[in-house]
mmCIF file of C-alpha atoms and ligand atoms in Angstrom:
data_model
loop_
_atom_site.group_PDB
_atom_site.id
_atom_site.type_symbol
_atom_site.label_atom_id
_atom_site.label_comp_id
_atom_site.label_asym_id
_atom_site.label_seq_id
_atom_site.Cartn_x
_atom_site.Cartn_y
_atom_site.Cartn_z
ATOM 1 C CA UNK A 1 0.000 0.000 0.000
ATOM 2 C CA UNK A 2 1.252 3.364 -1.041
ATOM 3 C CA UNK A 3 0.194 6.456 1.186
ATOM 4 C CA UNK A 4 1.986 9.383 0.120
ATOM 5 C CA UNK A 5 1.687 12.681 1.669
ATOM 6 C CA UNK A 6 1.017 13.691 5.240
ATOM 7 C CA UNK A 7 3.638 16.107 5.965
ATOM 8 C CA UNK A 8 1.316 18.729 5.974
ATOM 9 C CA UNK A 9 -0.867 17.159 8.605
ATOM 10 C CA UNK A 10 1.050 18.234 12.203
ATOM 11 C CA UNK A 11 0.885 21.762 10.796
ATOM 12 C CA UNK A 12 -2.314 22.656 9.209
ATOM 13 C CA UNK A 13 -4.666 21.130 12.807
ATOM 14 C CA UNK A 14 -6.700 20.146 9.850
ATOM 15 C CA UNK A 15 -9.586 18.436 11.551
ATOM 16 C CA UNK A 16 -12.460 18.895 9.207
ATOM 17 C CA UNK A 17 -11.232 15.894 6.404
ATOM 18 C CA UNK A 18 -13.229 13.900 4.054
ATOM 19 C CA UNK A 19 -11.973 11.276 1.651
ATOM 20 C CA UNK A 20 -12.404 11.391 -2.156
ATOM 21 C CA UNK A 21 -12.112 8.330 -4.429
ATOM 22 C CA UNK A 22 -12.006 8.463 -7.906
ATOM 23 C CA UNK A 23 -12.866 4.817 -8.947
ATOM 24 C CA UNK A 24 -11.187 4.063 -12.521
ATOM 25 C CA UNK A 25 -11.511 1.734 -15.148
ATOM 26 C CA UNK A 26 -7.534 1.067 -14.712
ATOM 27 C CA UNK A 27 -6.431 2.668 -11.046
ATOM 28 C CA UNK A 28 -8.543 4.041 -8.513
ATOM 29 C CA UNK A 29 -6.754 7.343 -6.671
ATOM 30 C CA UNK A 30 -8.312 7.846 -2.736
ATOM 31 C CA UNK A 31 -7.165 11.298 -1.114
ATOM 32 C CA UNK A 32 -7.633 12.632 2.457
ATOM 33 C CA UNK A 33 -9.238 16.370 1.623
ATOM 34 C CA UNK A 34 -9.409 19.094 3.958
ATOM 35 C CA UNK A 35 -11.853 22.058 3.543
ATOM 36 C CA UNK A 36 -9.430 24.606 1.378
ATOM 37 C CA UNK A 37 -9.255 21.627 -0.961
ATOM 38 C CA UNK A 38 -5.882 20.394 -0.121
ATOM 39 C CA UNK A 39 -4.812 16.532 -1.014
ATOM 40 C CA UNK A 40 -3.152 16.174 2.415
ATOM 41 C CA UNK A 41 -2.628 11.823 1.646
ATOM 42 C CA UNK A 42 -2.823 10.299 -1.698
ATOM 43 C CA UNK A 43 -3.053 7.115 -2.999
ATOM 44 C CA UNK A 44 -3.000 4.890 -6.118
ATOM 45 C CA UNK A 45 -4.191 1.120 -6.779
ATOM 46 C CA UNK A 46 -4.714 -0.591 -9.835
ATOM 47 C CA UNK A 47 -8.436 -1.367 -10.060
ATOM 48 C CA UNK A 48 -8.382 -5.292 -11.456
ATOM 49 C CA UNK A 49 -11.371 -5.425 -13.785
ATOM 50 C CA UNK A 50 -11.479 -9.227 -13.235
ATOM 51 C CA UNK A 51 -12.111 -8.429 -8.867
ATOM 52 C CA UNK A 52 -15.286 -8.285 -7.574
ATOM 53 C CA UNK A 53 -17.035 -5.428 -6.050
ATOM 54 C CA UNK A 54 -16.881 -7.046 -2.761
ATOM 55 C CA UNK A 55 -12.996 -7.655 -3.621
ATOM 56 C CA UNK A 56 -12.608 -4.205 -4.359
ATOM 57 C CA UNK A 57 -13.970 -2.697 -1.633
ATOM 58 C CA UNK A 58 -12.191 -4.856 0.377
ATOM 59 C CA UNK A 59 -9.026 -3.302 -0.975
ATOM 60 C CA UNK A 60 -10.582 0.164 -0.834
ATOM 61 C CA UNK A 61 -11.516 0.382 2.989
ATOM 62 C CA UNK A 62 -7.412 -1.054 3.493
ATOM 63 C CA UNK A 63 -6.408 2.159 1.912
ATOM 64 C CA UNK A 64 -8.728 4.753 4.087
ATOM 65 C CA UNK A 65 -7.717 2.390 7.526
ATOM 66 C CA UNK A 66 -4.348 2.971 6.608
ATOM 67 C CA UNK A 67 -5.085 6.947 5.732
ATOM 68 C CA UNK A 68 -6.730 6.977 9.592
ATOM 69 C CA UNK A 69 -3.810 5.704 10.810
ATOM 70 C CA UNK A 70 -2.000 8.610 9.720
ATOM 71 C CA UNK A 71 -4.442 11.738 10.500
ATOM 72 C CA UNK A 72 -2.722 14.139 13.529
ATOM 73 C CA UNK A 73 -4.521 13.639 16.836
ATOM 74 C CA UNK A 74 -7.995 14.879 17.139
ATOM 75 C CA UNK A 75 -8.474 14.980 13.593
ATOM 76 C CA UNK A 76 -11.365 12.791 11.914
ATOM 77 C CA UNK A 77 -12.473 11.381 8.823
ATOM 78 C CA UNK A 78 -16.645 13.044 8.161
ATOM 79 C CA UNK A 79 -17.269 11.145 5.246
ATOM 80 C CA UNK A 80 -16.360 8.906 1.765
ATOM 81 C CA UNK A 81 -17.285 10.609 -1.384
ATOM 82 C CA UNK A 82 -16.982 8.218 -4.374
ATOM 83 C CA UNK A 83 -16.277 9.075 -8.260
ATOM 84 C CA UNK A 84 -17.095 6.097 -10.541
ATOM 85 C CA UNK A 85 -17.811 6.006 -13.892
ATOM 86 C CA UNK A 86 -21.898 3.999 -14.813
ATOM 87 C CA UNK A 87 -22.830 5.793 -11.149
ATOM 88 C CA UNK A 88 -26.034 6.423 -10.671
ATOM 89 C CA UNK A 89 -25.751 9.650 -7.910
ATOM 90 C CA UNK A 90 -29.622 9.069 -7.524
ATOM 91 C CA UNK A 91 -30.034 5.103 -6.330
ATOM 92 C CA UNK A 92 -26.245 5.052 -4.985
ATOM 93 C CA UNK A 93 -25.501 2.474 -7.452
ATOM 94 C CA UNK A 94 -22.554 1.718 -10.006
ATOM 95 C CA UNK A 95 -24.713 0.129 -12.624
ATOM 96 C CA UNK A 96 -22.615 -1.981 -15.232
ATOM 97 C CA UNK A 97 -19.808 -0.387 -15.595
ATOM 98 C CA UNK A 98 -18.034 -1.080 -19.101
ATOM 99 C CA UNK A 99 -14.619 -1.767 -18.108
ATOM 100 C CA UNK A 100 -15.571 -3.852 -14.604
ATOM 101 C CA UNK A 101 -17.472 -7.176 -14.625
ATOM 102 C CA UNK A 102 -19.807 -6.232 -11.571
ATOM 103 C CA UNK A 103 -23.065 -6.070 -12.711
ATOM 104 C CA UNK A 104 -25.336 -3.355 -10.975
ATOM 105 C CA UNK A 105 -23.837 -3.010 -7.049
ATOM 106 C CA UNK A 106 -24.761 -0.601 -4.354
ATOM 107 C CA UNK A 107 -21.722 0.492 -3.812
ATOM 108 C CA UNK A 108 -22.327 3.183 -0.699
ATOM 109 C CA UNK A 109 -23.900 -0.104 1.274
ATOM 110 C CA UNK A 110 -20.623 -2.183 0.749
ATOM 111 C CA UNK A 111 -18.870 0.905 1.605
ATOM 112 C CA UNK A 112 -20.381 1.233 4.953
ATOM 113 C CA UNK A 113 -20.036 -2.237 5.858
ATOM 114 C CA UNK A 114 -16.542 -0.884 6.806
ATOM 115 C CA UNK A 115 -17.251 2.819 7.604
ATOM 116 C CA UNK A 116 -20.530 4.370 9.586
ATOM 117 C CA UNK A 117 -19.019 7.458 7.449
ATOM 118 C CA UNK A 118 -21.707 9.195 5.445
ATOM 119 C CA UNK A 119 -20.703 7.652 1.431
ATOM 120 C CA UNK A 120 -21.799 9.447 -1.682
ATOM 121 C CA UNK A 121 -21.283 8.534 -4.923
ATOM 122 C CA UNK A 122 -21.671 10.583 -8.286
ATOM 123 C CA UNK A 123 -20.317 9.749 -12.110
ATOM 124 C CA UNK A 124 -16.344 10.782 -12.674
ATOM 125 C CA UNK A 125 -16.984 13.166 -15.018
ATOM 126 C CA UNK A 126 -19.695 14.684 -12.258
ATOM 127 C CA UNK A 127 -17.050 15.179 -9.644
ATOM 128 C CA UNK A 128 -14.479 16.228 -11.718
ATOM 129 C CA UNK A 129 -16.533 19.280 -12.705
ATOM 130 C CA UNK A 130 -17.658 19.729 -9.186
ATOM 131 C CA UNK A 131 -13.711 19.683 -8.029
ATOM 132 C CA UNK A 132 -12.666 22.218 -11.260
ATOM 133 C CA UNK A 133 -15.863 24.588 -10.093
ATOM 134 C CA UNK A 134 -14.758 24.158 -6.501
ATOM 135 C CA UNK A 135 -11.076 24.550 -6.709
ATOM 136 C CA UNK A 136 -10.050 24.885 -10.493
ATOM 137 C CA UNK A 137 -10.254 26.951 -13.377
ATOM 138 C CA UNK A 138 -14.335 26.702 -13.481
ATOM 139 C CA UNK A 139 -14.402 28.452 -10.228
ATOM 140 C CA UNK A 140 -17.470 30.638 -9.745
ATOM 141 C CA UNK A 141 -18.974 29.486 -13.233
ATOM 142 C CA UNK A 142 -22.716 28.552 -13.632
ATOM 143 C CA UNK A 143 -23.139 27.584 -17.289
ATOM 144 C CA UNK A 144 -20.011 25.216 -17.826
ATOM 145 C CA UNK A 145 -19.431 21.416 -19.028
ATOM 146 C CA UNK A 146 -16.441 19.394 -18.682
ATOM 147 C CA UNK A 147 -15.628 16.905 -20.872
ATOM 148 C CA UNK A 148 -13.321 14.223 -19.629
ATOM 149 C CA UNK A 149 -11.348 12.622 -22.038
ATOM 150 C CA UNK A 150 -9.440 9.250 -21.231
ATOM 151 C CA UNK A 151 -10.027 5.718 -22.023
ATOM 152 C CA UNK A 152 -13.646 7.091 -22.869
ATOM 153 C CA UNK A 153 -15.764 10.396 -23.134
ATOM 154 C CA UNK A 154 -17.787 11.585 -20.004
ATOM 155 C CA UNK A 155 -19.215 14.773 -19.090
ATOM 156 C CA UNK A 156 -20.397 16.612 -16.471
ATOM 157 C CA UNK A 157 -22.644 19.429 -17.061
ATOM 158 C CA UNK A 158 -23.634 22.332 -14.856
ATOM 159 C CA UNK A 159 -26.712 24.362 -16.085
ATOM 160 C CA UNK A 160 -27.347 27.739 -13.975
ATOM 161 C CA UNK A 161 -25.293 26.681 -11.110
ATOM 162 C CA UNK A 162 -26.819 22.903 -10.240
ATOM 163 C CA UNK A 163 -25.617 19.822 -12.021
ATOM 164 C CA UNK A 164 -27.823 17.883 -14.338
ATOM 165 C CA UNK A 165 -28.292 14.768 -13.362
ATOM 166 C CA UNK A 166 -31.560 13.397 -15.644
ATOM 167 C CA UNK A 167 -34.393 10.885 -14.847
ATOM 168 C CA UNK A 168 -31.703 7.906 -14.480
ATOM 169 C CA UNK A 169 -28.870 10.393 -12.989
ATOM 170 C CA UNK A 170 -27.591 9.397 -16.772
ATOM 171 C CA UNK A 171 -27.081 12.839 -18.240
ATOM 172 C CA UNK A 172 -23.876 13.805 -20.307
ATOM 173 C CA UNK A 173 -23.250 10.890 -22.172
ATOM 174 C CA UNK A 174 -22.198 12.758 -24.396
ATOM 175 C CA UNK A 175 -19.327 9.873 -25.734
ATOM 176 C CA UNK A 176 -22.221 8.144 -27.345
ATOM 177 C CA UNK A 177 -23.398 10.705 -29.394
ATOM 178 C CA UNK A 178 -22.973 9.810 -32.978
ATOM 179 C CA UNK A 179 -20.820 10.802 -35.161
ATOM 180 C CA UNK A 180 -21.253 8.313 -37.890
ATOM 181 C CA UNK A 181 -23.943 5.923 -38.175
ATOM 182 C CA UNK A 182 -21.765 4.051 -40.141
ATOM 183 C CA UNK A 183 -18.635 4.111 -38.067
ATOM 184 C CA UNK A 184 -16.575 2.310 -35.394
ATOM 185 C CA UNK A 185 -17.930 -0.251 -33.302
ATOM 186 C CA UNK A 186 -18.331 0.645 -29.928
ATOM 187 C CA UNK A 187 -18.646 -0.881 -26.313
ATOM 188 C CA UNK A 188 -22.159 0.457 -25.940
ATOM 189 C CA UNK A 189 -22.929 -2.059 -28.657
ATOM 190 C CA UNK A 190 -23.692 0.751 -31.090
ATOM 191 C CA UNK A 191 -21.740 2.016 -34.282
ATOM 192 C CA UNK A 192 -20.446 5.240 -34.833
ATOM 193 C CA UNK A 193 -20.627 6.648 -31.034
ATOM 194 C CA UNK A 194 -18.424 9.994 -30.553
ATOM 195 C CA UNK A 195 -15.963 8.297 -27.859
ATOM 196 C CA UNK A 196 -15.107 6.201 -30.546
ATOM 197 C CA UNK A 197 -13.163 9.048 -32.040
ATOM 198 C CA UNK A 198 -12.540 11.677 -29.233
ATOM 199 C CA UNK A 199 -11.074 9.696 -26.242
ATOM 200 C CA UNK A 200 -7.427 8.344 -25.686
ATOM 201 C CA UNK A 201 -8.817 4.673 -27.224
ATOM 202 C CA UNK A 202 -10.049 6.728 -30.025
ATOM 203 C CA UNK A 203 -6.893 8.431 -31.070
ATOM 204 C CA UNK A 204 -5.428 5.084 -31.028
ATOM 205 C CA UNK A 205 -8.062 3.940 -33.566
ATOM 206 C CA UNK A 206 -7.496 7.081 -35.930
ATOM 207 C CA UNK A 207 -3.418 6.324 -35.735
ATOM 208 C CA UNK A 208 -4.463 2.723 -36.599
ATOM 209 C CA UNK A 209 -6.528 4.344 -40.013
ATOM 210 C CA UNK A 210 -3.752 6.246 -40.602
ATOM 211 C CA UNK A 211 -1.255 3.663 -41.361
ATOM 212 C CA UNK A 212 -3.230 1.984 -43.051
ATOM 213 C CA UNK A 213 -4.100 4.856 -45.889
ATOM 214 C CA UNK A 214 -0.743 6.615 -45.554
ATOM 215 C CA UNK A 215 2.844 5.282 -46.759
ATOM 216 C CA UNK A 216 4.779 7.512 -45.114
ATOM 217 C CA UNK A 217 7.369 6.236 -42.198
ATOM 218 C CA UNK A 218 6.614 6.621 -38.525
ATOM 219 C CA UNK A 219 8.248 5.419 -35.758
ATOM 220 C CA UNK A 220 4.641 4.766 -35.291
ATOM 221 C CA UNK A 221 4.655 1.473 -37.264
ATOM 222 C CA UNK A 222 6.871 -0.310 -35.183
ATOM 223 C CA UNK A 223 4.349 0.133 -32.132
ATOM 224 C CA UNK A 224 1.957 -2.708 -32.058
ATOM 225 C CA UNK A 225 -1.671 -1.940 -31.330
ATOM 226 C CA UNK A 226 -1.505 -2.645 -27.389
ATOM 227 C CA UNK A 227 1.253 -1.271 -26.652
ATOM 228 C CA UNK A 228 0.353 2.099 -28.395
ATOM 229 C CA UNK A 229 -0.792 4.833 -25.630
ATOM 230 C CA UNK A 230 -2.012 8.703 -26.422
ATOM 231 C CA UNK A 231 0.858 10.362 -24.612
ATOM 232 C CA UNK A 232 3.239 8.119 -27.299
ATOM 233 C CA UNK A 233 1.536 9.646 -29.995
ATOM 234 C CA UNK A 234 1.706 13.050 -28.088
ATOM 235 C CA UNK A 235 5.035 12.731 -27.574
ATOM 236 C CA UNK A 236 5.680 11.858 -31.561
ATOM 237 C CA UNK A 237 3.760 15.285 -32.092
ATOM 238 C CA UNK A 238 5.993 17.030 -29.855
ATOM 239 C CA UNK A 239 8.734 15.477 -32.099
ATOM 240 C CA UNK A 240 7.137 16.882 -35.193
ATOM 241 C CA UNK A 241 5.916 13.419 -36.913
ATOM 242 C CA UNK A 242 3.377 13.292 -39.242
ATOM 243 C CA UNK A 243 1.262 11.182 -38.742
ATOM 244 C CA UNK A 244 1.080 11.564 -34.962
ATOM 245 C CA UNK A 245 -0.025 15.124 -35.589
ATOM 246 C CA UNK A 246 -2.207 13.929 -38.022
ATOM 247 C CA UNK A 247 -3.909 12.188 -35.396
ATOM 248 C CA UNK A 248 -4.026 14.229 -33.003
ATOM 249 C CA UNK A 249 -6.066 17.410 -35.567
ATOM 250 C CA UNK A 250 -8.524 14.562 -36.783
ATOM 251 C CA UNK A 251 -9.310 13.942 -33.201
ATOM 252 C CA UNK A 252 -9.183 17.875 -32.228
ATOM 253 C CA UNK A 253 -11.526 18.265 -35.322
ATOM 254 C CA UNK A 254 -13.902 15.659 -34.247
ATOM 255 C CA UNK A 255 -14.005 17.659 -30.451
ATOM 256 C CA UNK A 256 -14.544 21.137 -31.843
ATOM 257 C CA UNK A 257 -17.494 19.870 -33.632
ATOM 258 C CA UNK A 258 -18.717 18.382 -30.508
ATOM 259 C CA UNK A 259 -18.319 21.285 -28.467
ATOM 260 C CA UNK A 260 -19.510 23.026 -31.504
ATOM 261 C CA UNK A 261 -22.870 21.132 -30.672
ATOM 262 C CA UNK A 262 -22.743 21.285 -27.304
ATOM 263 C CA UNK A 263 -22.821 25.109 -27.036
ATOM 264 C CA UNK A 264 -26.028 24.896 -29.114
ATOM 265 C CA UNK A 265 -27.594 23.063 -26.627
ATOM 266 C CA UNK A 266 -26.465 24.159 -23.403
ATOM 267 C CA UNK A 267 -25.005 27.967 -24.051
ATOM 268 C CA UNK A 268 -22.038 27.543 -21.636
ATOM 269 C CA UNK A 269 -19.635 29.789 -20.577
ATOM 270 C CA UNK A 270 -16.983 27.412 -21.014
ATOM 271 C CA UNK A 271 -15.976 23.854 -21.609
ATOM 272 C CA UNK A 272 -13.514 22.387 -19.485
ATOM 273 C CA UNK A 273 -11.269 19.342 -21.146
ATOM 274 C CA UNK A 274 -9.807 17.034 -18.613
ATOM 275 C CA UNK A 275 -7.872 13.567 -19.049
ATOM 276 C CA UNK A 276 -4.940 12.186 -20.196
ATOM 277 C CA UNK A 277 -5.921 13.056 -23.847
ATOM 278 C CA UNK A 278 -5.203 16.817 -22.548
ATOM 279 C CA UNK A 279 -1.785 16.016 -22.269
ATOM 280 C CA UNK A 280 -1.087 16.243 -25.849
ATOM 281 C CA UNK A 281 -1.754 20.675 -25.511
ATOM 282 C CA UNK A 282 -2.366 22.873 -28.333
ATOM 283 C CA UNK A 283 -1.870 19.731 -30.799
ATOM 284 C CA UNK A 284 -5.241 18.450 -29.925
ATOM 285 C CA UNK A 285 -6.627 21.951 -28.451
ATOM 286 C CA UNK A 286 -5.884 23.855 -31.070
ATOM 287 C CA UNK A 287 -7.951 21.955 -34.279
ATOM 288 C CA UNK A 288 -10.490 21.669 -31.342
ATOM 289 C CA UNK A 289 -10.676 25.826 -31.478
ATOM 290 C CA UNK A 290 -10.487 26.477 -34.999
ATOM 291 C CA UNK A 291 -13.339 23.739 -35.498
ATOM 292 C CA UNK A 292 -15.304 25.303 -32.805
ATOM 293 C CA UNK A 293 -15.278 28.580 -34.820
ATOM 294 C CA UNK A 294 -15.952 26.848 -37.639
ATOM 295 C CA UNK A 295 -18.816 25.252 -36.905
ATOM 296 C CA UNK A 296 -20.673 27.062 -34.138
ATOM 297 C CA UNK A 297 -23.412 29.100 -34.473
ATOM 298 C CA UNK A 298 -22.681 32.775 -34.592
ATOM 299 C CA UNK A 299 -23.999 33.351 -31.005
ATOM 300 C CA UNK A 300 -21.008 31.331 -29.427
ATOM 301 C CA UNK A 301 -18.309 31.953 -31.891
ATOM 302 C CA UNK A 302 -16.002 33.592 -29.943
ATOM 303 C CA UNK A 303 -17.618 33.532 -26.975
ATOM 304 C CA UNK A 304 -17.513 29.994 -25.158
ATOM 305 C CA UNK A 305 -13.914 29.409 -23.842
ATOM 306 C CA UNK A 306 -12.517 26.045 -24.086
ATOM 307 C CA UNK A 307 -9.890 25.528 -21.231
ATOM 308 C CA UNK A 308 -7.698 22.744 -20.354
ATOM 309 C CA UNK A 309 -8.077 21.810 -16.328
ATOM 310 C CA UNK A 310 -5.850 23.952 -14.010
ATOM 311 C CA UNK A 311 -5.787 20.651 -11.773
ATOM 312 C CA UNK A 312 -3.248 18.370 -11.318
ATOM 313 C CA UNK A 313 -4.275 15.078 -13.526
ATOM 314 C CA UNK A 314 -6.654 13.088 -11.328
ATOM 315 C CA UNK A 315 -7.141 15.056 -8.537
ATOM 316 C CA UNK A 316 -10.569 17.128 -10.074
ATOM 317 C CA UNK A 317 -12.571 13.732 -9.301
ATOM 318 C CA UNK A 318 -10.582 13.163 -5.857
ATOM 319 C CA UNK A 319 -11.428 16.962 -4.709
ATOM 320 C CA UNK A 320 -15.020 16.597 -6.016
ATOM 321 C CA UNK A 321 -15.875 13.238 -4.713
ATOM 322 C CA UNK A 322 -14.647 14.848 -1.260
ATOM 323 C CA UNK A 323 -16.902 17.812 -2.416
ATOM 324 C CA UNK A 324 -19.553 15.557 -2.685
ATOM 325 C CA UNK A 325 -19.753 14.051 0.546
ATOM 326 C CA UNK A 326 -18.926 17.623 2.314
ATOM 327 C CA UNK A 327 -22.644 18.891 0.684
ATOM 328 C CA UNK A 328 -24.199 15.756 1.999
ATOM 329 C CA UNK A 329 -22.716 16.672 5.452
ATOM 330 C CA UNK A 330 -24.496 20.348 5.368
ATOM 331 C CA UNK A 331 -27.609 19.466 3.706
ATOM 332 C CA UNK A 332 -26.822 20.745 0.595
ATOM 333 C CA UNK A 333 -28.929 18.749 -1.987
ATOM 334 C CA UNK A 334 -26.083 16.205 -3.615
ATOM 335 C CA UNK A 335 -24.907 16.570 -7.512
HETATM 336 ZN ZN1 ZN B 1 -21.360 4.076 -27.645
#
């Protein structure tokens, strides 16, 4: 088990700590928040798709003992705020999740089987806006989405200051949206979904296309499909090849258009992009812009900002979850 962290404890006589998990389809980060939205502990576990829930949690509740363990006297854990992706915010339920063989659990219950904590639980993409609004570069903002972009396409939406959750607390899927009726298979079972294209496992696809209509050399080609990862490609960009910047404008393209859309129906003040797909900077941001102001309607042209997430990578879901829980604590009606 890897705590890290904790230095700051003795100092700041933080006693008013929740913890925020950001449950992954690959690693699942846990961090002890106080109220300014410091990370005062962190931690990082892989998240074994093949586990089950009650494995999982199992592993999950080690981490937080351990993070106890550690707190300065007098301080106390209030409550466990959960980010998962196929939440359901409303029923406190992760309900199929893609990349996890667990079926529909209620995942606060299992939780307190270990903890009589308070335990909330919202989508990823949810708490990551919640954490960006709280403590990041949405701060203050009303009308704002963020679109997460990793192994898929999430997004959290906030529409005059209160998150939108929907009848089945299954608003923002925005990643299966079509693009092309006719396109790529995806794991929703449908063709042609938008996360197909704009995500990290999308990019890969579009390098994949690439090859195969283009001749020219890459150090691409030598890469076999598994072992290819976005920040390679982002990192071939950076080195000026091709066909890695290629990539990376198709997939920009594809997002502007998106957001394009998305101001249409929500009039936001912003978009916020989050994820590892970030990491590849103004070679995917910038065809993401100049299709934006291509394609919006005259209204938003100009006038919807698209920022990249002033928070460290992983952390807006952490702060949020912890968020979360801290509005549950003081009544506030939970996002
Ligand atoms: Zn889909």
């Amino acid at each position: 088990m890897n705590v890290v962290g904790g230095d700051g404890l003795m100092e700041s006589g933080a006693l008013d700590l929740v913890v925020g998990v950001d449950l992954g389809g690959t690693n699942t980060s846990v961090g002890v928040v106080d109220d300014s939205g410091k990370l005062l502990l962190q931690s990082k576990f892989p998240t074994r798709p093949r586990e089950s829930a009650a494995g999982f949690v199992a592993r999950l509740a080690a981490v937080i003992h351990e993070m106890t363990r550690r707190l300065a006297p007098g301080a106390t854990l209030r409550g466990i705020g959960i980010a998962s992706p196929a939440a359901n915010g409303l029923r406190g339920t992760i309900e199929s999740p893609a990349n996890l063989g667990w079926g529909t659990v209620n995942i606060i219950a299992m939780v307190r089987q270990h903890f009589s904590l308070p335990v909330a639980i919202t989508n990823d993409a949810n708490a990551a806006l919640l954490g960006e609004q709280m403590f990041g570069i949405a701060r203050g903002m009303k009308n704002v989405i963020m679109l997460t972009l990793g192994t898929g396409l999430g997004a959290g939406i906030a529409v005059d200051g209160k998150i939108l959750q929907g009848e089945n607390g299954a608003a923002g899927e925005f990643g299966h949206m079509t693009l092309d009726p006719q396109g790529r298979v995806c794991g929703c079972g449908r063709r042609g979904c938008v996360e197909t294209y704009v995500s990290a496992s999308g990019l890969r696809r579009t390098v994949l296309d690439l090859l195969a209509e283009r001749l020219d050399e890459s150090p691409l080609r030598s890469i076999s499909f598994n072992d290819l990862t976005a920040e390679t490609v982002s990192r071939l960009a950076k080195d000026g090849d091709a066909l890695a910047l290629e990539a990376l404008t198709i997939t920009g393209r594809h997002l502007g258009r998106l957001v394009a859309d998305l101001a249409a129906a929500f009039d936001p003040e912003a978009v916020v992009l989050y994820g590892g797909l970030v990491n590849a900077g103004e070679f995917l941001v910038g065809p993401a812009r100049q299709a934006f102001e291509q394609h919006a309607m005259k209204i938003h042209r100009g006038n919807v900002r698209m920022l990249v997430s002033s928070l460290n990578n992983g952390e807006a879901a952490v702060l949020g979850a912890g968020c979360l829980v801290r509005d549950l604590l003081t009544g506030v009606e939970a996002a």
